[in-house]
C-alpha cells in the first residue's frame, strides 16, 4: 500500500490543482439559465487570451482526438491534398484520421527526433505551383518524443512562398505551457484539449479558428453535424451551447484561465523552460540520452529519455511505480520499451520536479540501469540559478 500523493509525471493528463478541483465542486446549474450564460461568456472570452486570438474559440465536450476531427471536417473536402510531417506517434495518428476522411496526405517522413522542418515545408509548398495543397497540418509539441516544432518559422516559410494553404496546428500538449500565438502566427485552426497545460481533467476539446478557416468551412464538403462550427457559434455568441455542455468542466476552465493569467503567460512559459532545462541537466548527468536532438526543439513540457541498450523502459517504469508511487510516460509505438517520458507541465514547480527526479534516480539504481549518481544535484544547480519564484499560481495566491 503506497502512502502519500501519487506523483503523476506522465505528459498529460497532468495533475489538477486543488484550486481547480474546488472550483469544479459545484452544484449543476441550468445550462439555459442567465447564470450559465455568464459562465459561458467568461470561458469563451478567457480562452481567447490563452490561445492569443481575437477570433472565436470553440469548446467541445471531447478529448483532443475529437478536436482533431472537428478541424478536419470543418475545413477540408474528400480528395483534398494536405501536407503533414511525421514528428512521432501523434502526428501519425492525425494523419491516419485524415486518410480515413478521404484526405490525400503527403506525409513528410521523420526520424522521431526532430520537429517539422520549416525549410522542408517551404520546399514542398514552393513546388506546388498549382496550389493543390489545401492545408499544412503540424503537431506543435509531439508528446511521444518531447520535440517542439517551430510554428512561427513554419508560418514564415509559408509566407515566403505565398502559398494559400491553411495552417492547422495540434497544441494538445503545448497550449498553456509553451509560447503559442494563434493570431500572430496566422494559424487557421488551433486544436487543443483540457488535460495537459490547462490542468483540467480530460473532457474538453478546443478549436481556435481564423476568418480564413471559417470561410473554408462554407465550401467544405465533409459531412458533419455534431462538430459543425457554425452550429456552435450561433448560441456561443450569448455564452450558450447547442447541446448540454460539460458544465462543471467549465467552472474548472474559468479557474484555470484566472490562474494562468495571474501568474502571467510569460512567467508560465519561463517556468516550464526552467523545469525542462533542470530535467535535461539531470538526464545528461546520469549519462542517458535525451531523445530530442535539436536544442532549438527541446520541449518545455516533457523530456523523453532513451534507455541504454539492453534495458527495457517499461520494466524500469514498473519499478519506479511500485517503489516510489510515481507514474512516468511510456514509449509509444515505434519507441515502445526504448524511451520513458518525464512530464514537467502544468501544476509543477521546482520541488515537485526534484521529487520526481529523485524517484527516477533511485529507480535507475533499483532497476540496475547504469548511470552516474548526482543527476538531482545537477538539476538543483539549474533551478538555483533563479530566485524562488517558480511556485504555481495557486501557491502564490495562498502566500499573498
Ligand atoms: N495530439 C497530441 C500531441 C497528444 O499528446 C494527444 C494525447 O496525448 C492527442 C493528440 C490525442 O488526444 P486525446 O487523447 O485527448 O484524444
Short mmCIF file of C-alpha atoms and ligand atoms in Angstrom, two decimals:
data_model
loop_
_atom_site.label_atom_id
_atom_site.label_comp_id
_atom_site.label_asym_id
_atom_site.label_seq_id
_atom_site.Cartn_x
_atom_site.Cartn_y
_atom_site.Cartn_z
CA UNK A 1 0.00 0.00 0.00
CA UNK A 2 1.52 3.31 -1.12
CA UNK A 3 1.47 6.32 1.20
CA UNK A 4 1.17 9.98 0.23
CA UNK A 5 0.18 11.60 -3.00
CA UNK A 6 0.76 9.76 -6.26
CA UNK A 7 3.41 11.50 -8.39
CA UNK A 8 1.79 11.81 -11.80
CA UNK A 9 4.67 12.66 -14.14
CA UNK A 10 3.24 11.49 -17.44
CA UNK A 11 2.99 14.23 -20.10
CA UNK A 12 -0.75 14.53 -19.54
CA UNK A 13 -3.26 14.12 -18.21
CA UNK A 14 -1.44 16.35 -15.74
CA UNK A 15 -2.27 16.87 -12.06
CA UNK A 16 -5.32 19.06 -11.44
CA UNK A 17 -4.56 21.85 -8.91
CA UNK A 18 -6.64 21.76 -5.71
CA UNK A 19 -7.91 25.24 -6.53
CA UNK A 20 -9.38 23.90 -9.78
CA UNK A 21 -10.89 20.84 -8.10
CA UNK A 22 -12.58 23.15 -5.58
CA UNK A 23 -13.88 25.40 -8.36
CA UNK A 24 -15.47 22.38 -10.07
CA UNK A 25 -17.10 21.13 -6.86
CA UNK A 26 -20.35 22.97 -7.59
CA UNK A 27 -23.99 22.01 -7.92
CA UNK A 28 -25.13 21.55 -11.51
CA UNK A 29 -26.89 24.61 -12.86
CA UNK A 30 -29.45 25.00 -15.64
CA UNK A 31 -27.42 25.27 -18.82
CA UNK A 32 -30.09 27.54 -20.31
CA UNK A 33 -30.10 29.98 -17.38
CA UNK A 34 -28.70 33.52 -17.34
CA UNK A 35 -26.16 32.31 -14.75
CA UNK A 36 -24.82 29.74 -17.20
CA UNK A 37 -24.69 32.33 -19.99
CA UNK A 38 -22.31 34.41 -17.85
CA UNK A 39 -20.07 31.37 -17.22
CA UNK A 40 -20.12 30.54 -20.94
CA UNK A 41 -19.19 34.08 -21.95
CA UNK A 42 -16.39 34.20 -19.36
CA UNK A 43 -14.73 30.98 -20.54
CA UNK A 44 -15.17 31.68 -24.24
CA UNK A 45 -13.53 35.10 -23.95
CA UNK A 46 -10.94 33.85 -21.43
CA UNK A 47 -9.83 31.18 -23.88
CA UNK A 48 -9.04 33.89 -26.41
CA UNK A 49 -6.32 35.21 -24.06
CA UNK A 50 -4.74 31.78 -23.72
CA UNK A 51 -4.83 31.00 -27.45
CA UNK A 52 -3.77 34.62 -28.15
CA UNK A 53 -6.56 35.26 -30.61
CA UNK A 54 -9.31 37.79 -31.09
CA UNK A 55 -11.30 35.20 -33.07
CA UNK A 56 -13.65 32.52 -31.77
CA UNK A 57 -12.53 29.55 -29.70
CA UNK A 58 -14.91 26.61 -29.86
CA UNK A 59 -15.20 24.27 -26.88
CA UNK A 60 -16.40 20.71 -27.44
CA UNK A 61 -17.09 18.09 -24.78
CA UNK A 62 -14.45 15.75 -26.23
CA UNK A 63 -10.89 14.60 -25.93
CA UNK A 64 -8.20 16.04 -28.18
CA UNK A 65 -8.97 13.46 -30.87
CA UNK A 66 -12.47 14.89 -31.25
CA UNK A 67 -11.00 18.36 -31.72
CA UNK A 68 -8.65 16.93 -34.41
CA UNK A 69 -11.69 15.58 -36.24
CA UNK A 70 -13.56 18.89 -35.91
CA UNK A 71 -10.61 20.70 -37.53
CA UNK A 72 -10.64 18.29 -40.48
CA UNK A 73 -14.37 18.06 -41.14
CA UNK A 74 -14.93 21.81 -41.00
CA UNK A 75 -12.14 22.89 -43.32
CA UNK A 76 -11.44 20.15 -45.87
CA UNK A 77 -13.24 18.08 -48.51
CA UNK A 78 -12.74 14.44 -49.50
CA UNK A 79 -9.86 14.18 -52.01
CA UNK A 80 -8.15 17.37 -50.77
CA UNK A 81 -4.39 17.19 -50.59
CA UNK A 82 -2.65 18.16 -47.33
CA UNK A 83 0.95 18.26 -46.13
CA UNK A 84 1.80 16.64 -42.79
CA UNK A 85 5.08 15.79 -41.06
CA UNK A 86 5.96 12.56 -39.28
CA UNK A 87 7.18 14.03 -36.00
CA UNK A 88 6.06 11.00 -33.97
CA UNK A 89 3.14 8.91 -32.74
CA UNK A 90 0.54 11.69 -32.57
CA UNK A 91 1.35 13.15 -35.99
CA UNK A 92 0.96 9.61 -37.35
CA UNK A 93 -2.44 9.18 -35.70
CA UNK A 94 -3.67 12.52 -37.03
CA UNK A 95 -2.51 11.50 -40.50
CA UNK A 96 -4.40 8.22 -40.20
CA UNK A 97 -7.54 10.10 -39.22
CA UNK A 98 -7.21 12.46 -42.19
CA UNK A 99 -6.75 9.47 -44.51
CA UNK A 100 -9.93 7.89 -43.12
CA UNK A 101 -11.79 11.07 -44.09
CA UNK A 102 -10.60 10.62 -47.67
CA UNK A 103 -7.85 13.24 -47.49
CA UNK A 104 -4.80 12.70 -49.70
CA UNK A 105 -1.93 13.12 -47.21
CA UNK A 106 1.63 13.89 -48.30
CA UNK A 107 3.41 12.70 -45.13
CA UNK A 108 6.97 14.00 -44.90
CA UNK A 109 8.98 11.23 -43.23
CA UNK A 110 10.74 11.97 -39.93
CA UNK A 111 13.10 10.25 -37.50
CA UNK A 112 11.01 10.97 -34.35
CA UNK A 113 13.95 13.03 -33.00
CA UNK A 114 13.31 16.29 -34.86
CA UNK A 115 10.37 18.64 -35.30
CA UNK A 116 8.70 19.65 -38.55
CA UNK A 117 11.33 21.32 -40.72
CA UNK A 118 10.28 24.81 -41.93
CA UNK A 119 12.62 24.51 -44.93
CA UNK A 120 11.22 21.11 -45.99
CA UNK A 121 7.70 22.52 -45.78
CA UNK A 122 8.79 25.58 -47.75
CA UNK A 123 10.31 23.37 -50.47
CA UNK A 124 7.12 21.29 -50.78
CA UNK A 125 4.94 24.37 -50.99
CA UNK A 126 7.24 26.10 -53.46
CA UNK A 127 6.98 23.05 -55.74
CA UNK A 128 3.19 23.13 -55.51
CA UNK A 129 2.66 25.87 -58.11
CA UNK A 130 -0.94 24.83 -58.75
CA UNK A 131 -1.75 25.22 -55.05
CA UNK A 132 -3.15 21.71 -54.78
CA UNK A 133 -2.14 21.54 -51.10
CA UNK A 134 -5.10 22.80 -49.12
CA UNK A 135 -3.59 22.63 -45.64
CA UNK A 136 -0.37 22.18 -43.71
CA UNK A 137 -1.09 20.17 -40.55
CA UNK A 138 1.55 20.11 -37.82
CA UNK A 139 1.79 18.91 -34.22
CA UNK A 140 3.33 21.73 -32.15
CA UNK A 141 4.57 19.64 -29.21
CA UNK A 142 4.99 15.98 -30.20
CA UNK A 143 4.13 14.34 -26.89
CA UNK A 144 5.59 10.98 -27.90
CA UNK A 145 9.09 12.39 -28.43
CA UNK A 146 9.44 15.63 -26.44
CA UNK A 147 10.15 17.66 -29.59
CA UNK A 148 8.52 21.06 -30.17
CA UNK A 149 8.13 22.27 -33.73
CA UNK A 150 8.73 25.95 -34.54
CA UNK A 151 5.32 27.12 -35.68
CA UNK A 152 6.35 30.78 -36.12
CA UNK A 153 9.11 29.69 -38.52
CA UNK A 154 6.73 27.38 -40.39
CA UNK A 155 4.35 30.30 -40.88
CA UNK A 156 7.25 32.45 -42.12
CA UNK A 157 8.19 29.68 -44.59
CA UNK A 158 4.59 29.54 -45.87
CA UNK A 159 4.56 33.32 -46.28
CA UNK A 160 7.87 33.33 -48.17
CA UNK A 161 6.37 31.21 -50.92
CA UNK A 162 2.98 32.98 -50.66
CA UNK A 163 1.19 29.65 -50.51
CA UNK A 164 -2.51 29.93 -49.61
CA UNK A 165 -2.77 26.61 -47.70
CA UNK A 166 -4.50 26.66 -44.33
CA UNK A 167 -2.28 26.09 -41.28
CA UNK A 168 -3.76 23.59 -38.80
CA UNK A 169 -1.82 23.08 -35.57
CA UNK A 170 -2.21 20.50 -32.80
CA UNK A 171 -1.37 22.22 -29.50
CA UNK A 172 -2.88 19.42 -27.44
CA UNK A 173 0.14 19.14 -25.16
CA UNK A 174 1.56 22.64 -25.55
CA UNK A 175 -1.16 25.19 -25.00
CA UNK A 176 -0.83 26.88 -21.61
CA UNK A 177 2.72 25.52 -21.19
CA UNK A 178 4.70 26.67 -24.25
CA UNK A 179 4.68 30.01 -26.03
CA UNK A 180 1.94 29.94 -28.65
CA UNK A 181 0.36 32.73 -30.73
CA UNK A 182 -2.67 31.83 -32.84
CA UNK A 183 -3.19 35.27 -34.42
CA UNK A 184 0.43 36.39 -34.74
CA UNK A 185 1.42 33.12 -36.45
CA UNK A 186 -1.72 33.27 -38.62
CA UNK A 187 -2.78 29.78 -37.62
CA UNK A 188 -6.15 28.84 -39.12
CA UNK A 189 -7.18 26.11 -36.68
CA UNK A 190 -5.52 25.55 -33.34
CA UNK A 191 -6.56 22.21 -31.88
CA UNK A 192 -6.23 21.66 -28.14
CA UNK A 193 -7.76 19.96 -25.12
CA UNK A 194 -8.17 20.27 -21.37
CA UNK A 195 -5.94 17.69 -19.68
CA UNK A 196 -2.42 18.99 -20.20
CA UNK A 197 -1.37 22.67 -19.92
CA UNK A 198 -4.95 23.57 -18.98
CA UNK A 199 -4.53 21.42 -15.83
CA UNK A 200 -8.12 20.13 -16.05
CA UNK A 201 -9.44 16.59 -16.16
CA UNK A 202 -9.77 15.11 -19.67
CA UNK A 203 -13.05 16.08 -21.32
CA UNK A 204 -12.81 19.36 -23.26
CA UNK A 205 -11.55 19.79 -26.83
CA UNK A 206 -10.85 23.18 -28.42
CA UNK A 207 -10.68 24.68 -31.91
CA UNK A 208 -9.49 28.29 -32.22
CA UNK A 209 -10.43 29.40 -35.73
CA UNK A 210 -9.41 32.14 -38.11
CA UNK A 211 -11.65 34.03 -40.55
CA UNK A 212 -9.99 32.05 -43.35
CA UNK A 213 -10.84 28.75 -41.65
CA UNK A 214 -14.43 29.88 -41.19
CA UNK A 215 -14.61 30.79 -44.86
CA UNK A 216 -13.18 27.36 -45.78
CA UNK A 217 -15.94 25.76 -43.71
CA UNK A 218 -18.51 27.34 -46.02
CA UNK A 219 -17.16 25.40 -49.01
CA UNK A 220 -16.03 22.22 -47.21
CA UNK A 221 -17.89 19.16 -48.45
CA UNK A 222 -17.27 16.93 -45.44
CA UNK A 223 -20.40 15.54 -43.81
CA UNK A 224 -20.64 16.88 -40.25
CA UNK A 225 -23.23 17.61 -37.65
CA UNK A 226 -22.05 17.48 -34.02
CA UNK A 227 -18.70 19.04 -34.96
CA UNK A 228 -20.15 21.82 -37.10
CA UNK A 229 -18.61 25.15 -36.06
CA UNK A 230 -21.50 27.33 -37.25
CA UNK A 231 -23.96 25.36 -35.11
CA UNK A 232 -21.79 26.26 -32.12
CA UNK A 233 -21.01 29.85 -32.94
CA UNK A 234 -24.65 30.95 -33.02
CA UNK A 235 -25.52 30.14 -29.35
CA UNK A 236 -21.91 30.80 -28.23
CA UNK A 237 -22.48 34.49 -29.01
CA UNK A 238 -24.57 34.64 -25.82
CA UNK A 239 -22.49 32.15 -23.82
CA UNK A 240 -24.70 29.14 -24.65
CA UNK A 241 -24.17 25.81 -26.40
CA UNK A 242 -26.35 23.93 -28.93
CA UNK A 243 -26.42 20.89 -26.61
CA UNK A 244 -25.73 20.14 -22.95
CA UNK A 245 -22.25 21.47 -22.20
CA UNK A 246 -19.80 19.98 -19.69
CA UNK A 247 -20.91 22.49 -17.04
CA UNK A 248 -18.55 21.64 -14.21
CA UNK A 249 -15.54 21.37 -16.51
CA UNK A 250 -16.32 24.96 -17.49
CA UNK A 251 -16.16 26.08 -13.84
CA UNK A 252 -12.73 24.49 -13.76
CA UNK A 253 -11.76 26.14 -17.04
CA UNK A 254 -12.74 29.57 -15.68
CA UNK A 255 -10.46 28.98 -12.69
CA UNK A 256 -7.55 27.76 -14.79
CA UNK A 257 -7.74 30.80 -17.05
CA UNK A 258 -7.57 33.02 -13.94
CA UNK A 259 -4.58 31.07 -12.62
CA UNK A 260 -2.65 31.26 -15.89
CA UNK A 261 -3.31 34.99 -16.23
CA UNK A 262 -2.46 35.69 -12.56
CA UNK A 263 0.91 34.00 -12.95
CA UNK A 264 1.28 35.67 -16.35
CA UNK A 265 1.65 33.60 -19.52
CA UNK A 266 5.27 34.67 -19.99
CA UNK A 267 6.14 33.51 -16.48
CA UNK A 268 4.21 30.24 -17.03
CA UNK A 269 6.29 29.59 -20.16
CA UNK A 270 9.55 30.59 -18.43
CA UNK A 271 8.76 28.25 -15.51
CA UNK A 272 8.25 25.37 -17.94
CA UNK A 273 11.55 26.19 -19.66
CA UNK A 274 13.41 26.18 -16.32
CA UNK A 275 11.90 22.86 -15.26
CA UNK A 276 12.73 21.33 -18.64
CA UNK A 277 16.34 22.61 -18.50
CA UNK A 278 16.75 21.14 -15.00
CA UNK A 279 15.35 17.82 -16.18
CA UNK A 280 17.76 17.66 -19.11
CA UNK A 281 20.66 18.52 -16.79
CA UNK A 282 19.74 15.51 -14.64
CA UNK A 283 19.34 13.20 -17.64
CA UNK A 284 22.66 14.27 -19.14
CA UNK A 285 24.42 13.89 -15.79
CA UNK A 286 23.06 10.35 -15.45
CA UNK A 287 24.70 9.65 -18.79
CA UNK A 288 21.39 8.95 -20.53
CA UNK A 289 20.32 10.43 -23.84
CA UNK A 290 17.52 12.92 -24.47
CA UNK A 291 15.52 11.72 -27.49
CA UNK A 292 15.19 15.24 -28.99
CA UNK A 293 18.34 16.03 -30.98
CA UNK A 294 17.99 19.74 -31.69
CA UNK A 295 18.29 22.09 -28.67
CA UNK A 296 16.08 24.60 -30.53
CA UNK A 297 13.31 22.00 -30.38
CA UNK A 298 13.62 20.79 -26.77
CA UNK A 299 10.14 20.50 -25.30
CA UNK A 300 9.35 22.62 -22.23
CA UNK A 301 6.53 20.16 -21.43
CA UNK A 302 8.19 16.76 -21.31
CA UNK A 303 11.54 15.08 -21.75
CA UNK A 304 11.75 11.72 -23.50
CA UNK A 305 14.77 9.71 -22.35
CA UNK A 306 16.40 6.84 -24.25
CA UNK A 307 17.19 3.75 -22.19
CA UNK A 308 20.69 2.28 -22.57
CA UNK A 309 20.73 -0.78 -24.87
CA UNK A 310 19.62 -3.97 -23.11
CA UNK A 311 17.37 -2.13 -20.62
CA UNK A 312 13.61 -2.05 -21.06
CA UNK A 313 11.91 1.29 -20.35
CA UNK A 314 8.66 -0.33 -19.26
CA UNK A 315 10.39 -2.61 -16.74
CA UNK A 316 12.08 0.50 -15.35
CA UNK A 317 8.79 2.42 -15.16
CA UNK A 318 7.20 -0.51 -13.31
CA UNK A 319 9.95 -0.46 -10.69
CA UNK A 320 9.53 3.30 -10.22
CA UNK A 321 5.76 2.90 -9.84
CA UNK A 322 5.99 0.03 -7.39
CA UNK A 323 8.78 1.50 -5.28
CA UNK A 324 8.06 5.21 -5.38
CA UNK A 325 4.42 5.60 -6.36
CA UNK A 326 5.27 7.62 -9.46
CA UNK A 327 3.91 7.27 -13.00
CA UNK A 328 6.24 8.09 -15.87
CA UNK A 329 5.14 8.16 -19.51
CA UNK A 330 5.70 5.08 -21.66
CA UNK A 331 7.31 4.98 -25.09
CA UNK A 332 4.63 4.86 -27.79
CA UNK A 333 4.54 2.67 -30.92
CA UNK A 334 7.95 2.95 -32.68
CA UNK A 335 9.79 3.82 -29.44
CA UNK A 336 7.84 1.48 -27.10
CA UNK A 337 10.16 -0.01 -24.47
CA UNK A 338 13.00 2.20 -25.69
CA UNK A 339 12.10 5.51 -24.04
CA UNK A 340 10.39 6.76 -20.92
CA UNK A 341 8.90 10.23 -20.73
CA UNK A 342 9.07 12.68 -17.84
CA UNK A 343 6.17 15.15 -17.75
CA UNK A 344 7.03 18.54 -16.21
CA UNK A 345 3.96 20.53 -17.12
CA UNK A 346 1.08 22.36 -15.53
CA UNK A 347 0.98 22.26 -11.73
CA UNK A 348 4.70 21.56 -11.43
CA UNK A 349 7.35 23.55 -9.56
CA UNK A 350 10.99 23.14 -8.56
CA UNK A 351 10.30 20.87 -5.63
CA UNK A 352 7.77 18.61 -7.31
CA UNK A 353 10.22 18.21 -10.17
CA UNK A 354 13.12 17.44 -7.83
CA UNK A 355 10.95 14.84 -6.09
CA UNK A 356 10.24 13.23 -9.45
CA UNK A 357 13.90 13.28 -10.50
CA UNK A 358 14.87 11.75 -7.15
CA UNK A 359 12.42 8.92 -7.78
CA UNK A 360 13.92 8.37 -11.23
CA UNK A 361 17.48 8.34 -9.90
CA UNK A 362 16.55 5.84 -7.18
CA UNK A 363 14.62 3.84 -9.78
CA UNK A 364 17.68 3.66 -12.05
CA UNK A 365 19.64 2.16 -9.15
CA UNK A 366 16.82 -0.22 -8.22
CA UNK A 367 16.49 -1.38 -11.85
CA UNK A 368 20.26 -1.82 -12.27
CA UNK A 369 20.41 0.73 -15.10
CA UNK A 370 23.99 2.05 -15.43
CA UNK A 371 24.13 5.75 -14.62
CA UNK A 372 26.22 8.37 -12.84
CA UNK A 373 24.75 9.37 -9.45
CA UNK A 374 24.14 13.07 -8.81
CA UNK A 375 21.61 13.96 -11.53
CA UNK A 376 19.33 15.54 -8.93
CA UNK A 377 22.18 17.83 -7.80
CA UNK A 378 22.73 18.85 -11.41
CA UNK A 379 19.03 19.73 -11.69
CA UNK A 380 19.19 21.69 -8.41
CA UNK A 381 22.04 23.78 -9.78
CA UNK A 382 19.89 24.78 -12.77
CA UNK A 383 16.93 25.61 -10.55
CA UNK A 384 19.10 27.59 -8.10
CA UNK A 385 20.21 29.91 -10.87
CA UNK A 386 16.94 31.76 -10.44
CA UNK A 387 15.07 33.18 -7.43
CA UNK A 388 12.40 31.24 -5.55
CA UNK A 389 9.51 32.43 -7.71
CA UNK A 390 8.68 29.24 -9.55
CA UNK A 391 5.69 28.33 -7.47
CA UNK A 392 2.45 27.62 -9.30
CA UNK A 393 -0.12 30.39 -9.22
CA UNK A 394 -2.26 28.52 -6.68
CA UNK A 395 0.52 28.66 -4.09
CA UNK A 396 1.26 32.30 -4.81
CA UNK A 397 -2.32 33.21 -4.00
CA UNK A 398 -2.17 31.42 -0.65
CA UNK A 399 1.06 33.23 0.26
CA UNK A 400 -0.22 36.65 -0.74
N1 LIG B 1 -2.16 15.02 -30.03
C1 LIG B 1 -1.21 15.07 -29.08
C2 LIG B 1 0.02 15.88 -29.34
C3 LIG B 1 -1.37 14.36 -27.88
O1 LIG B 1 -0.44 14.43 -26.93
C4 LIG B 1 -2.55 13.60 -27.69
C5 LIG B 1 -2.75 12.83 -26.46
O2 LIG B 1 -1.89 12.72 -25.62
C6 LIG B 1 -3.52 13.59 -28.70
C7 LIG B 1 -3.28 14.30 -29.85
C8 LIG B 1 -4.79 12.82 -28.54
O3 LIG B 1 -5.57 13.48 -27.56
P1 LIG B 1 -6.67 12.70 -26.73
O4 LIG B 1 -6.01 11.52 -26.12
O5 LIG B 1 -7.13 13.74 -25.70
O6 LIG B 1 -7.77 12.35 -27.66
#
